[in-house]
PDB file of C-alpha atoms in Angstrom:
ATOM      1  CA  UNK I  24     106.166 112.626 139.452  1.00 34.00           C
ATOM      2  CA  UNK I  25     108.247 112.316 136.285  1.00 37.00           C
ATOM      3  CA  UNK I  26     105.483 113.853 134.219  1.00 38.00           C
ATOM      4  CA  UNK I  27     105.288 116.777 136.616  1.00 40.00           C
ATOM      5  CA  UNK I  28     109.045 117.344 136.663  1.00 41.00           C
ATOM      6  CA  UNK I  29     109.798 117.277 132.980  1.00 44.00           C
ATOM      7  CA  UNK I  30     106.478 118.508 131.626  1.00 45.00           C
ATOM      8  CA  UNK I  31     106.656 115.571 129.232  1.00 47.00           C
ATOM      9  CA  UNK I  32     104.886 112.252 129.288  1.00 47.00           C
ATOM     10  CA  UNK I  33     107.522 109.658 130.256  1.00 47.00           C
ATOM     11  CA  UNK I  34     105.711 107.002 128.252  1.00 48.00           C
ATOM     12  CA  UNK I  35     105.860 109.213 125.196  1.00 50.00           C
ATOM     13  CA  UNK I  36     108.716 111.744 125.632  1.00 48.00           C
ATOM     14  CA  UNK I  37     107.956 113.623 122.416  1.00 48.00           C
ATOM     15  CA  UNK I  38     104.487 114.544 123.606  1.00 47.00           C
ATOM     16  CA  UNK I  39     104.400 117.718 125.689  1.00 47.00           C
ATOM     17  CA  UNK I  40     101.447 117.386 128.066  1.00 46.00           C
ATOM     18  CA  UNK I  41     101.658 120.687 129.885  1.00 51.00           C
ATOM     19  CA  UNK I  42     104.281 122.763 131.575  1.00 49.00           C
ATOM     20  CA  UNK I  43     104.008 122.046 135.261  1.00 50.00           C
ATOM     21  CA  UNK I  44     105.754 123.879 138.070  1.00 50.00           C
ATOM     22  CA  UNK I  45     108.308 122.100 140.192  1.00 49.00           C
ATOM     23  CA  UNK I  46     108.494 123.424 143.703  1.00 45.00           C
ATOM     24  CA  UNK I  47     109.115 121.739 146.974  1.00 43.00           C
ATOM     25  CA  UNK I  48     105.586 122.187 148.172  1.00 43.00           C
ATOM     26  CA  UNK I  49     104.102 119.952 150.797  1.00 40.00           C
ATOM     27  CA  UNK I  50     101.700 118.409 148.298  1.00 41.00           C
ATOM     28  CA  UNK I  51     104.361 117.387 145.787  1.00 41.00           C
ATOM     29  CA  UNK I  52     106.904 116.020 148.237  1.00 43.00           C
ATOM     30  CA  UNK I  53     104.815 114.526 151.014  1.00 43.00           C
ATOM     31  CA  UNK I  54     107.584 112.255 152.249  1.00 46.00           C
ATOM     32  CA  UNK I  55     110.114 115.051 152.737  1.00 55.00           C
ATOM     33  CA  UNK I  56     108.061 118.085 153.679  1.00 61.00           C
ATOM     34  CA  UNK I  57     105.202 116.149 155.263  1.00 63.00           C
ATOM     35  CA  UNK I  58     107.593 114.306 157.562  1.00 68.00           C
ATOM     36  CA  UNK I  59     109.261 117.559 158.501  1.00 68.00           C
ATOM     37  CA  UNK I  60     105.939 119.255 159.296  1.00 68.00           C
ATOM     38  CA  UNK I  61     104.826 116.288 161.399  1.00 70.00           C
ATOM     39  CA  UNK I  62     108.193 116.221 163.187  1.00 75.00           C
ATOM     40  CA  UNK I  63     107.833 119.938 163.952  1.00 75.00           C
ATOM     41  CA  UNK I  64     104.329 119.426 165.318  1.00 77.00           C
ATOM     42  CA  UNK I  65     105.554 116.575 167.528  1.00 81.00           C
ATOM     43  CA  UNK I  66     108.360 118.830 168.702  1.00 82.00           C
ATOM     44  CA  UNK I  67     105.986 121.595 169.747  1.00 81.00           C
ATOM     45  CA  UNK I  68     103.650 119.188 171.534  1.00 83.00           C
ATOM     46  CA  UNK I  69     106.660 117.628 173.281  1.00 84.00           C
ATOM     47  CA  UNK I  70     107.927 121.044 174.382  1.00 82.00           C
ATOM     48  CA  UNK I  71     104.524 121.991 175.768  1.00 81.00           C
ATOM     49  CA  UNK I  72     104.465 118.699 177.693  1.00 83.00           C
ATOM     50  CA  UNK I  73     107.917 119.434 179.170  1.00 82.00           C
ATOM     51  CA  UNK I  74     109.652 116.622 177.261  1.00 84.00           C
ATOM     52  CA  UNK I  75     113.465 116.968 177.580  1.00 84.00           C
ATOM     53  CA  UNK I  76     114.011 115.005 174.358  1.00 86.00           C
ATOM     54  CA  UNK I  77     111.904 117.506 172.428  1.00 86.00           C
ATOM     55  CA  UNK I  78     113.890 120.377 173.910  1.00 86.00           C
ATOM     56  CA  UNK I  79     117.159 118.732 172.869  1.00 88.00           C
ATOM     57  CA  UNK I  80     115.835 118.135 169.351  1.00 87.00           C
ATOM     58  CA  UNK I  81     114.772 121.793 169.109  1.00 87.00           C
ATOM     59  CA  UNK I  82     118.155 123.031 170.314  1.00 89.00           C
ATOM     60  CA  UNK I  83     120.011 120.803 167.848  1.00 89.00           C
ATOM     61  CA  UNK I  84     117.772 121.909 165.004  1.00 87.00           C
ATOM     62  CA  UNK I  85     118.249 125.591 165.904  1.00 87.00           C
ATOM     63  CA  UNK I  86     122.018 125.173 165.817  1.00 90.00           C
ATOM     64  CA  UNK I  87     121.929 123.380 162.478  1.00 89.00           C
ATOM     65  CA  UNK I  88     119.878 126.206 160.996  1.00 88.00           C
ATOM     66  CA  UNK I  89     122.200 128.798 162.542  1.00 88.00           C
ATOM     67  CA  UNK I  90     125.257 127.056 161.096  1.00 89.00           C
ATOM     68  CA  UNK I  91     123.818 126.979 157.579  1.00 87.00           C
ATOM     69  CA  UNK I  92     122.498 130.529 157.926  1.00 86.00           C
ATOM     70  CA  UNK I  93     125.924 131.801 158.970  1.00 86.00           C
ATOM     71  CA  UNK I  94     127.736 129.994 156.191  1.00 84.00           C
ATOM     72  CA  UNK I  95     125.322 130.917 153.410  1.00 85.00           C
ATOM     73  CA  UNK I  96     123.918 134.310 154.428  1.00 84.00           C
ATOM     74  CA  UNK I  97     126.798 135.823 156.365  1.00 82.00           C
ATOM     75  CA  UNK I  98     129.582 134.059 154.452  1.00 78.00           C
ATOM     76  CA  UNK I  99     131.110 132.986 157.760  1.00 76.00           C
ATOM     77  CA  UNK I 100     133.916 130.475 158.114  1.00 79.00           C
ATOM     78  CA  UNK I 101     133.430 127.285 160.120  1.00 78.00           C
ATOM     79  CA  UNK I 102     134.660 128.857 163.400  1.00 81.00           C
ATOM     80  CA  UNK I 103     132.336 131.905 163.129  1.00 81.00           C
ATOM     81  CA  UNK I 104     129.446 129.630 162.178  1.00 83.00           C
ATOM     82  CA  UNK I 105     130.036 127.587 165.333  1.00 85.00           C
ATOM     83  CA  UNK I 106     129.915 130.809 167.379  1.00 84.00           C
ATOM     84  CA  UNK I 107     126.609 131.657 165.688  1.00 84.00           C
ATOM     85  CA  UNK I 108     125.321 128.218 166.684  1.00 88.00           C
ATOM     86  CA  UNK I 109     125.920 129.044 170.321  1.00 87.00           C
ATOM     87  CA  UNK I 110     124.214 132.433 170.081  1.00 85.00           C
ATOM     88  CA  UNK I 111     121.193 130.844 168.405  1.00 86.00           C
ATOM     89  CA  UNK I 112     121.148 128.097 171.001  1.00 88.00           C
ATOM     90  CA  UNK I 113     120.913 130.575 173.892  1.00 87.00           C
ATOM     91  CA  UNK I 114     118.265 132.683 172.196  1.00 84.00           C
ATOM     92  CA  UNK I 115     116.079 129.721 171.236  1.00 86.00           C
ATOM     93  CA  UNK I 116     116.482 128.184 174.692  1.00 88.00           C
ATOM     94  CA  UNK I 117     115.390 131.418 176.414  1.00 85.00           C
ATOM     95  CA  UNK I 118     112.291 131.777 174.258  1.00 82.00           C
ATOM     96  CA  UNK I 119     111.345 128.116 173.776  1.00 79.00           C
ATOM     97  CA  UNK I 120     108.674 128.532 176.433  1.00 75.00           C
ATOM     98  CA  UNK I 121     106.851 131.032 174.160  1.00 77.00           C
ATOM     99  CA  UNK I 122     106.157 128.393 171.495  1.00 78.00           C
ATOM    100  CA  UNK I 123     102.446 127.670 171.391  1.00 76.00           C
ATOM    101  CA  UNK I 124     101.275 127.157 167.829  1.00 78.00           C
ATOM    102  CA  UNK I 125     102.699 124.296 165.726  1.00 74.00           C
ATOM    103  CA  UNK I 126     101.832 126.185 162.518  1.00 76.00           C
ATOM    104  CA  UNK I 127     103.834 129.229 163.565  1.00 81.00           C
ATOM    105  CA  UNK I 128     106.772 127.186 164.824  1.00 83.00           C
ATOM    106  CA  UNK I 129     108.969 127.147 161.722  1.00 82.00           C
ATOM    107  CA  UNK I 130     108.654 130.890 161.088  1.00 87.00           C
ATOM    108  CA  UNK I 131     109.411 131.501 164.773  1.00 86.00           C
ATOM    109  CA  UNK I 132     112.500 129.271 164.707  1.00 85.00           C
ATOM    110  CA  UNK I 133     113.968 130.870 161.591  1.00 89.00           C
ATOM    111  CA  UNK I 134     113.160 134.414 162.761  1.00 87.00           C
ATOM    112  CA  UNK I 135     114.866 133.742 166.084  1.00 85.00           C
ATOM    113  CA  UNK I 136     117.920 132.160 164.459  1.00 85.00           C
ATOM    114  CA  UNK I 137     118.132 134.961 161.892  1.00 84.00           C
ATOM    115  CA  UNK I 138     118.124 137.614 164.620  1.00 83.00           C
ATOM    116  CA  UNK I 139     120.733 135.730 166.658  1.00 79.00           C
ATOM    117  CA  UNK I 140     123.024 135.320 163.627  1.00 77.00           C
ATOM    118  CA  UNK I 141     122.688 138.895 162.412  1.00 76.00           C
ATOM    119  CA  UNK I 142     123.251 140.371 165.856  1.00 69.00           C
ATOM    120  CA  UNK I 143     126.333 138.206 166.326  1.00 59.00           C
ATOM    121  CA  UNK I 144     127.732 139.009 162.910  1.00 58.00           C
ATOM    122  CA  UNK I 145     130.882 141.044 163.189  1.00 49.00           C
ATOM    123  CA  UNK I 146     131.930 141.453 159.591  1.00 48.00           C
ATOM    124  CA  UNK I 147     130.715 140.869 156.076  1.00 50.00           C
ATOM    125  CA  UNK I 148     132.759 138.132 154.502  1.00 51.00           C
ATOM    126  CA  UNK I 149     131.044 138.177 151.116  1.00 53.00           C
ATOM    127  CA  UNK I 150     132.378 139.816 148.012  1.00 53.00           C
ATOM    128  CA  UNK I 151     130.403 142.828 146.705  1.00 58.00           C
ATOM    129  CA  UNK I 152     127.076 141.654 145.332  1.00 64.00           C
ATOM    130  CA  UNK I 153     124.742 142.942 142.662  1.00 69.00           C
ATOM    131  CA  UNK I 154     121.561 141.902 140.896  1.00 70.00           C
ATOM    132  CA  UNK I 155     122.002 141.096 137.197  1.00 72.00           C
ATOM    133  CA  UNK I 156     119.691 142.639 134.598  1.00 71.00           C
ATOM    134  CA  UNK I 157     117.358 140.356 132.623  1.00 69.00           C
ATOM    135  CA  UNK I 158     119.608 140.904 129.623  1.00 69.00           C
ATOM    136  CA  UNK I 159     122.551 139.497 131.553  1.00 72.00           C
ATOM    137  CA  UNK I 160     120.492 136.549 132.754  1.00 71.00           C
ATOM    138  CA  UNK I 161     119.915 135.202 129.247  1.00 69.00           C
ATOM    139  CA  UNK I 162     121.217 131.658 128.761  1.00 69.00           C
ATOM    140  CA  UNK I 163     124.678 131.351 127.277  1.00 68.00           C
ATOM    141  CA  UNK I 164     127.069 128.564 128.128  1.00 62.00           C
ATOM    142  CA  UNK I 165     126.431 125.029 129.323  1.00 61.00           C
ATOM    143  CA  UNK I 166     124.896 124.589 132.741  1.00 61.00           C
ATOM    144  CA  UNK I 167     126.959 123.441 135.708  1.00 60.00           C
ATOM    145  CA  UNK I 168     126.137 119.729 135.440  1.00 57.00           C
ATOM    146  CA  UNK I 169     125.211 117.485 132.536  1.00 48.00           C
ATOM    147  CA  UNK I 170     121.623 116.318 132.275  1.00 49.00           C
ATOM    148  CA  UNK I 171     120.790 113.284 134.372  1.00 53.00           C
ATOM    149  CA  UNK I 172     117.049 112.694 134.136  1.00 50.00           C
ATOM    150  CA  UNK I 173     117.308 109.517 136.213  1.00 53.00           C
ATOM    151  CA  UNK I 174     117.911 111.476 139.388  1.00 53.00           C
ATOM    152  CA  UNK I 175     115.116 113.071 141.364  1.00 51.00           C
ATOM    153  CA  UNK I 176     115.806 116.160 143.514  1.00 49.00           C
ATOM    154  CA  UNK I 177     115.955 113.937 146.613  1.00 46.00           C
ATOM    155  CA  UNK I 178     118.622 111.779 144.998  1.00 48.00           C
ATOM    156  CA  UNK I 179     120.670 114.745 143.896  1.00 51.00           C
ATOM    157  CA  UNK I 180     123.770 114.608 146.033  1.00 54.00           C
ATOM    158  CA  UNK I 181     126.021 117.601 145.703  1.00 61.00           C
ATOM    159  CA  UNK I 182     129.668 116.906 145.147  1.00 73.00           C
ATOM    160  CA  UNK I 183     132.201 119.201 146.786  1.00 76.00           C
ATOM    161  CA  UNK I 184     132.897 121.169 143.608  1.00 80.00           C
ATOM    162  CA  UNK I 185     129.239 121.809 142.836  1.00 82.00           C
ATOM    163  CA  UNK I 186     128.544 122.779 146.442  1.00 81.00           C
ATOM    164  CA  UNK I 187     131.392 125.275 146.363  1.00 83.00           C
ATOM    165  CA  UNK I 188     130.192 126.768 143.073  1.00 87.00           C
ATOM    166  CA  UNK I 189     126.690 127.045 144.443  1.00 88.00           C
ATOM    167  CA  UNK I 190     127.932 128.739 147.590  1.00 86.00           C
ATOM    168  CA  UNK I 191     129.923 131.234 145.520  1.00 88.00           C
ATOM    169  CA  UNK I 192     126.896 131.894 143.306  1.00 91.00           C
ATOM    170  CA  UNK I 193     124.775 132.536 146.404  1.00 91.00           C
ATOM    171  CA  UNK I 194     127.444 134.911 147.737  1.00 89.00           C
ATOM    172  CA  UNK I 195     127.137 137.142 144.676  1.00 89.00           C
ATOM    173  CA  UNK I 196     123.397 137.647 145.236  1.00 91.00           C
ATOM    174  CA  UNK I 197     122.330 140.814 147.070  1.00 91.00           C
ATOM    175  CA  UNK I 198     121.739 139.959 150.774  1.00 89.00           C
ATOM    176  CA  UNK I 199     117.972 140.529 150.581  1.00 91.00           C
ATOM    177  CA  UNK I 200     117.672 138.065 147.676  1.00 94.00           C
ATOM    178  CA  UNK I 201     120.124 135.595 149.216  1.00 93.00           C
ATOM    179  CA  UNK I 202     118.035 135.440 152.385  1.00 93.00           C
ATOM    180  CA  UNK I 203     114.855 134.643 150.458  1.00 95.00           C
ATOM    181  CA  UNK I 204     116.433 131.917 148.341  1.00 95.00           C
ATOM    182  CA  UNK I 205     118.063 130.434 151.460  1.00 93.00           C
ATOM    183  CA  UNK I 206     114.772 130.201 153.340  1.00 94.00           C
ATOM    184  CA  UNK I 207     112.647 129.040 150.405  1.00 95.00           C
ATOM    185  CA  UNK I 208     114.927 126.801 148.353  1.00 93.00           C
ATOM    186  CA  UNK I 209     117.564 125.591 150.787  1.00 91.00           C
ATOM    187  CA  UNK I 210     115.494 125.358 153.971  1.00 89.00           C
ATOM    188  CA  UNK I 211     112.199 124.561 152.263  1.00 89.00           C
ATOM    189  CA  UNK I 212     109.951 127.120 153.998  1.00 91.00           C
ATOM    190  CA  UNK I 213     106.690 128.064 152.319  1.00 91.00           C
ATOM    191  CA  UNK I 214     106.310 131.501 150.721  1.00 93.00           C
ATOM    192  CA  UNK I 215     104.108 132.580 153.626  1.00 93.00           C
ATOM    193  CA  UNK I 216     106.682 131.422 156.192  1.00 92.00           C
ATOM    194  CA  UNK I 217     109.465 133.248 154.334  1.00 94.00           C
ATOM    195  CA  UNK I 218     107.341 136.420 154.346  1.00 95.00           C
ATOM    196  CA  UNK I 219     106.862 136.075 158.114  1.00 92.00           C
ATOM    197  CA  UNK I 220     110.562 135.503 158.783  1.00 92.00           C
ATOM    198  CA  UNK I 221     111.812 138.332 156.546  1.00 93.00           C
ATOM    199  CA  UNK I 222     108.976 140.743 157.353  1.00 94.00           C
ATOM    200  CA  UNK I 223     107.887 141.471 153.780  1.00 95.00           C
ATOM    201  CA  UNK I 224     104.787 140.637 151.723  1.00 96.00           C
ATOM    202  CA  UNK I 225     104.411 137.305 149.928  1.00 95.00           C
ATOM    203  CA  UNK I 226     104.453 139.159 146.601  1.00 94.00           C
ATOM    204  CA  UNK I 227     107.806 140.675 147.477  1.00 95.00           C
ATOM    205  CA  UNK I 228     109.113 137.255 148.480  1.00 96.00           C
ATOM    206  CA  UNK I 229     108.151 135.911 145.058  1.00 95.00           C
ATOM    207  CA  UNK I 230     109.655 138.858 143.193  1.00 93.00           C
ATOM    208  CA  UNK I 231     112.980 138.426 144.981  1.00 95.00           C
ATOM    209  CA  UNK I 232     112.876 134.646 144.642  1.00 95.00           C
ATOM    210  CA  UNK I 233     112.323 134.701 140.876  1.00 93.00           C
ATOM    211  CA  UNK I 234     115.164 137.152 140.248  1.00 93.00           C
ATOM    212  CA  UNK I 235     117.462 135.287 142.619  1.00 94.00           C
ATOM    213  CA  UNK I 236     116.836 131.921 140.943  1.00 94.00           C
ATOM    214  CA  UNK I 237     117.436 133.404 137.490  1.00 92.00           C
ATOM    215  CA  UNK I 238     120.696 134.941 138.627  1.00 92.00           C
ATOM    216  CA  UNK I 239     121.807 131.706 140.321  1.00 93.00           C
ATOM    217  CA  UNK I 240     121.135 129.766 137.137  1.00 91.00           C
ATOM    218  CA  UNK I 241     123.188 132.257 135.153  1.00 89.00           C
ATOM    219  CA  UNK I 242     126.081 132.191 137.613  1.00 89.00           C
ATOM    220  CA  UNK I 243     126.128 128.389 137.588  1.00 88.00           C
ATOM    221  CA  UNK I 244     126.688 128.254 133.851  1.00 83.00           C
ATOM    222  CA  UNK I 245     129.991 126.662 132.936  1.00 62.00           C
ATOM    223  CA  UNK I 246     132.664 129.177 131.988  1.00 54.00           C
TER     224      UNK I 246
ATOM    225  CA  UNK U  25     120.312 135.649 107.958  1.00 61.00           C
ATOM    226  CA  UNK U  26     119.812 132.625 110.179  1.00 61.00           C
ATOM    227  CA  UNK U  27     121.438 134.425 113.096  1.00 59.00           C
ATOM    228  CA  UNK U  28     119.268 137.516 112.560  1.00 62.00           C
ATOM    229  CA  UNK U  29     116.132 135.357 112.526  1.00 60.00           C
ATOM    230  CA  UNK U  30     117.254 133.540 115.649  1.00 56.00           C
ATOM    231  CA  UNK U  31     118.014 136.844 117.426  1.00 56.00           C
ATOM    232  CA  UNK U  32     114.576 138.219 116.510  1.00 58.00           C
ATOM    233  CA  UNK U  33     112.931 135.067 117.828  1.00 58.00           C
ATOM    234  CA  UNK U  34     114.832 135.101 121.097  1.00 58.00           C
ATOM    235  CA  UNK U  35     114.120 138.761 121.772  1.00 59.00           C
ATOM    236  CA  UNK U  36     110.729 137.470 122.888  1.00 61.00           C
ATOM    237  CA  UNK U  37     112.403 134.806 125.018  1.00 68.00           C
ATOM    238  CA  UNK U  38     113.886 137.502 127.240  1.00 68.00           C
ATOM    239  CA  UNK U  39     110.413 138.494 128.322  1.00 72.00           C
ATOM    240  CA  UNK U  40     109.775 134.836 129.086  1.00 83.00           C
ATOM    241  CA  UNK U  41     112.531 134.489 131.662  1.00 85.00           C
ATOM    242  CA  UNK U  42     110.458 135.892 134.496  1.00 85.00           C
ATOM    243  CA  UNK U  43     107.405 134.000 133.268  1.00 88.00           C
ATOM    244  CA  UNK U  44     109.311 130.715 133.442  1.00 90.00           C
ATOM    245  CA  UNK U  45     110.514 131.632 136.934  1.00 90.00           C
ATOM    246  CA  UNK U  46     106.959 132.534 138.008  1.00 90.00           C
ATOM    247  CA  UNK U  47     105.760 129.248 136.571  1.00 90.00           C
ATOM    248  CA  UNK U  48     108.122 127.333 138.854  1.00 88.00           C
ATOM    249  CA  UNK U  49     106.231 128.693 141.831  1.00 87.00           C
ATOM    250  CA  UNK U  50     102.871 127.860 140.267  1.00 88.00           C
ATOM    251  CA  UNK U  51     102.044 131.542 139.791  1.00 88.00           C
ATOM    252  CA  UNK U  52     100.793 131.335 136.200  1.00 91.00           C
ATOM    253  CA  UNK U  53      97.177 131.219 135.104  1.00 92.00           C
ATOM    254  CA  UNK U  54      96.026 128.210 133.089  1.00 93.00           C
ATOM    255  CA  UNK U  55      96.198 130.172 129.837  1.00 92.00           C
ATOM    256  CA  UNK U  56      99.665 131.542 130.612  1.00 90.00           C
ATOM    257  CA  UNK U  57     100.842 128.028 131.438  1.00 91.00           C
ATOM    258  CA  UNK U  58      99.466 126.649 128.185  1.00 92.00           C
ATOM    259  CA  UNK U  59     101.115 129.449 126.192  1.00 88.00           C
ATOM    260  CA  UNK U  60     104.406 128.783 127.937  1.00 88.00           C
ATOM    261  CA  UNK U  61     104.160 125.037 127.251  1.00 90.00           C
ATOM    262  CA  UNK U  62     103.531 125.813 123.570  1.00 89.00           C
ATOM    263  CA  UNK U  63     106.581 128.061 123.420  1.00 86.00           C
ATOM    264  CA  UNK U  64     108.818 125.587 125.225  1.00 87.00           C
ATOM    265  CA  UNK U  65     107.621 122.829 122.919  1.00 88.00           C
ATOM    266  CA  UNK U  66     108.957 124.763 119.910  1.00 85.00           C
ATOM    267  CA  UNK U  67     111.992 126.466 121.406  1.00 84.00           C
ATOM    268  CA  UNK U  68     114.786 124.135 122.486  1.00 85.00           C
ATOM    269  CA  UNK U  69     116.781 126.998 123.981  1.00 83.00           C
ATOM    270  CA  UNK U  70     114.010 128.128 126.335  1.00 86.00           C
ATOM    271  CA  UNK U  71     113.114 124.524 127.127  1.00 88.00           C
ATOM    272  CA  UNK U  72     116.706 123.870 128.208  1.00 88.00           C
ATOM    273  CA  UNK U  73     116.663 127.113 130.171  1.00 87.00           C
ATOM    274  CA  UNK U  74     113.512 126.011 131.987  1.00 90.00           C
ATOM    275  CA  UNK U  75     115.077 122.661 132.880  1.00 90.00           C
ATOM    276  CA  UNK U  76     118.240 124.402 134.101  1.00 90.00           C
ATOM    277  CA  UNK U  77     116.159 126.623 136.357  1.00 91.00           C
ATOM    278  CA  UNK U  78     114.433 123.592 137.881  1.00 92.00           C
ATOM    279  CA  UNK U  79     117.825 121.999 138.445  1.00 90.00           C
ATOM    280  CA  UNK U  80     119.080 125.185 140.106  1.00 91.00           C
ATOM    281  CA  UNK U  81     116.270 124.905 142.654  1.00 91.00           C
ATOM    282  CA  UNK U  82     117.053 121.199 143.131  1.00 90.00           C
ATOM    283  CA  UNK U  83     120.742 121.992 143.691  1.00 89.00           C
ATOM    284  CA  UNK U  84     119.824 124.541 146.378  1.00 90.00           C
ATOM    285  CA  UNK U  85     117.651 121.941 148.032  1.00 86.00           C
ATOM    286  CA  UNK U  86     120.627 119.572 148.099  1.00 81.00           C
ATOM    287  CA  UNK U  87     122.603 122.121 150.104  1.00 81.00           C
ATOM    288  CA  UNK U  88     120.295 121.771 153.120  1.00 75.00           C
ATOM    289  CA  UNK U  89     121.414 118.314 154.099  1.00 66.00           C
ATOM    290  CA  UNK U  90     125.099 118.733 153.423  1.00 59.00           C
ATOM    291  CA  UNK U  91     126.257 121.700 155.418  1.00 61.00           C
ATOM    292  CA  UNK U  92     126.782 120.538 159.013  1.00 72.00           C
ATOM    293  CA  UNK U  93     130.243 119.044 159.359  1.00 83.00           C
ATOM    294  CA  UNK U  94     130.887 116.212 161.864  1.00 86.00           C
ATOM    295  CA  UNK U  95     132.913 118.682 163.956  1.00 89.00           C
ATOM    296  CA  UNK U  96     130.062 121.231 164.004  1.00 88.00           C
ATOM    297  CA  UNK U  97     127.528 118.533 164.881  1.00 88.00           C
ATOM    298  CA  UNK U  98     129.627 117.324 167.765  1.00 89.00           C
ATOM    299  CA  UNK U  99     130.073 120.947 168.961  1.00 89.00           C
ATOM    300  CA  UNK U 100     126.290 121.462 168.754  1.00 89.00           C
ATOM    301  CA  UNK U 101     125.651 118.386 170.863  1.00 88.00           C
ATOM    302  CA  UNK U 102     128.285 119.461 173.400  1.00 89.00           C
ATOM    303  CA  UNK U 103     126.627 122.918 173.616  1.00 89.00           C
ATOM    304  CA  UNK U 104     123.307 121.277 174.469  1.00 90.00           C
ATOM    305  CA  UNK U 105     124.840 119.008 177.076  1.00 88.00           C
ATOM    306  CA  UNK U 106     126.526 121.997 178.737  1.00 88.00           C
ATOM    307  CA  UNK U 107     123.364 124.097 178.650  1.00 87.00           C
ATOM    308  CA  UNK U 108     121.022 121.450 179.981  1.00 85.00           C
ATOM    309  CA  UNK U 109     123.606 120.338 182.542  1.00 80.00           C
ATOM    310  CA  UNK U 110     123.683 123.890 183.875  1.00 56.00           C
ATOM    311  CA  UNK U 111     119.903 123.901 184.077  1.00 50.00           C
ATOM    312  CA  UNK U 112     119.837 120.654 186.046  1.00 40.00           C
ATOM    313  CA  UNK U 113     122.445 121.990 188.497  1.00 37.00           C
ATOM    314  CA  UNK U 114     120.145 124.902 189.319  1.00 33.00           C
TER     315      UNK U 114
END
């Protein structure tokens, strides 16, 4: 894992082996994503079998997603985000019976929550957003946190200050780019699932994702 | 002179920004990946940039598990109890 993350051989740090991508794909993080996929499959099977516990788990999960969606995408305060939770809860509850395919479950859940949150949204709380040019995205100052190669992404716990900076950086992104980075990087959906939720091609998802990540990195530079 | 040389060198780096970002998603061909690794091996600035970009993605990932406050969680559970209670009453 270390070799894949840094692109360098940990036994011989000076030797560059190859530059490897780091994404949160199911293959690279089997314990996190694999568990989540299996949990989702169990949930769908439980729902089909009429299991009340599975229904409760689905409704809790839908509200968690709605809360995060409201906070990050709509820029809602805690009270508005709690209202969005209730709207998502009702919508998911009404349509839970339609769930058939475990593979389509995650895209369905996020699409349903997205629609519930956007319909319930009454105002835009975010500051005006814009996409930076490549010129503006060039590295300048020091990044938000000092290097700490001992920590893996799973161990990376966000302190309050970093979380707030990240939220502000997300708020500056154009809504279409913010949605993609939310679904892919924060919620861990695959590119295909993001495309299904947003209703655009996978190529467009990638284009938006790359620009959004570059802009986030730039915004997180220390000032 | 040093600054002019450095600026000339990093003009090419600008075109690499999107390539580094594409590489994070595994969208580069084997030859593109090798060329990028060669460049990063000799350019500390781009290498640091690449690491920063990976950390940006990791920071986003950290946001997923930290956003539901205890108050919101308790409200979510109360919503479910109310909803399912209503269903049972029917």
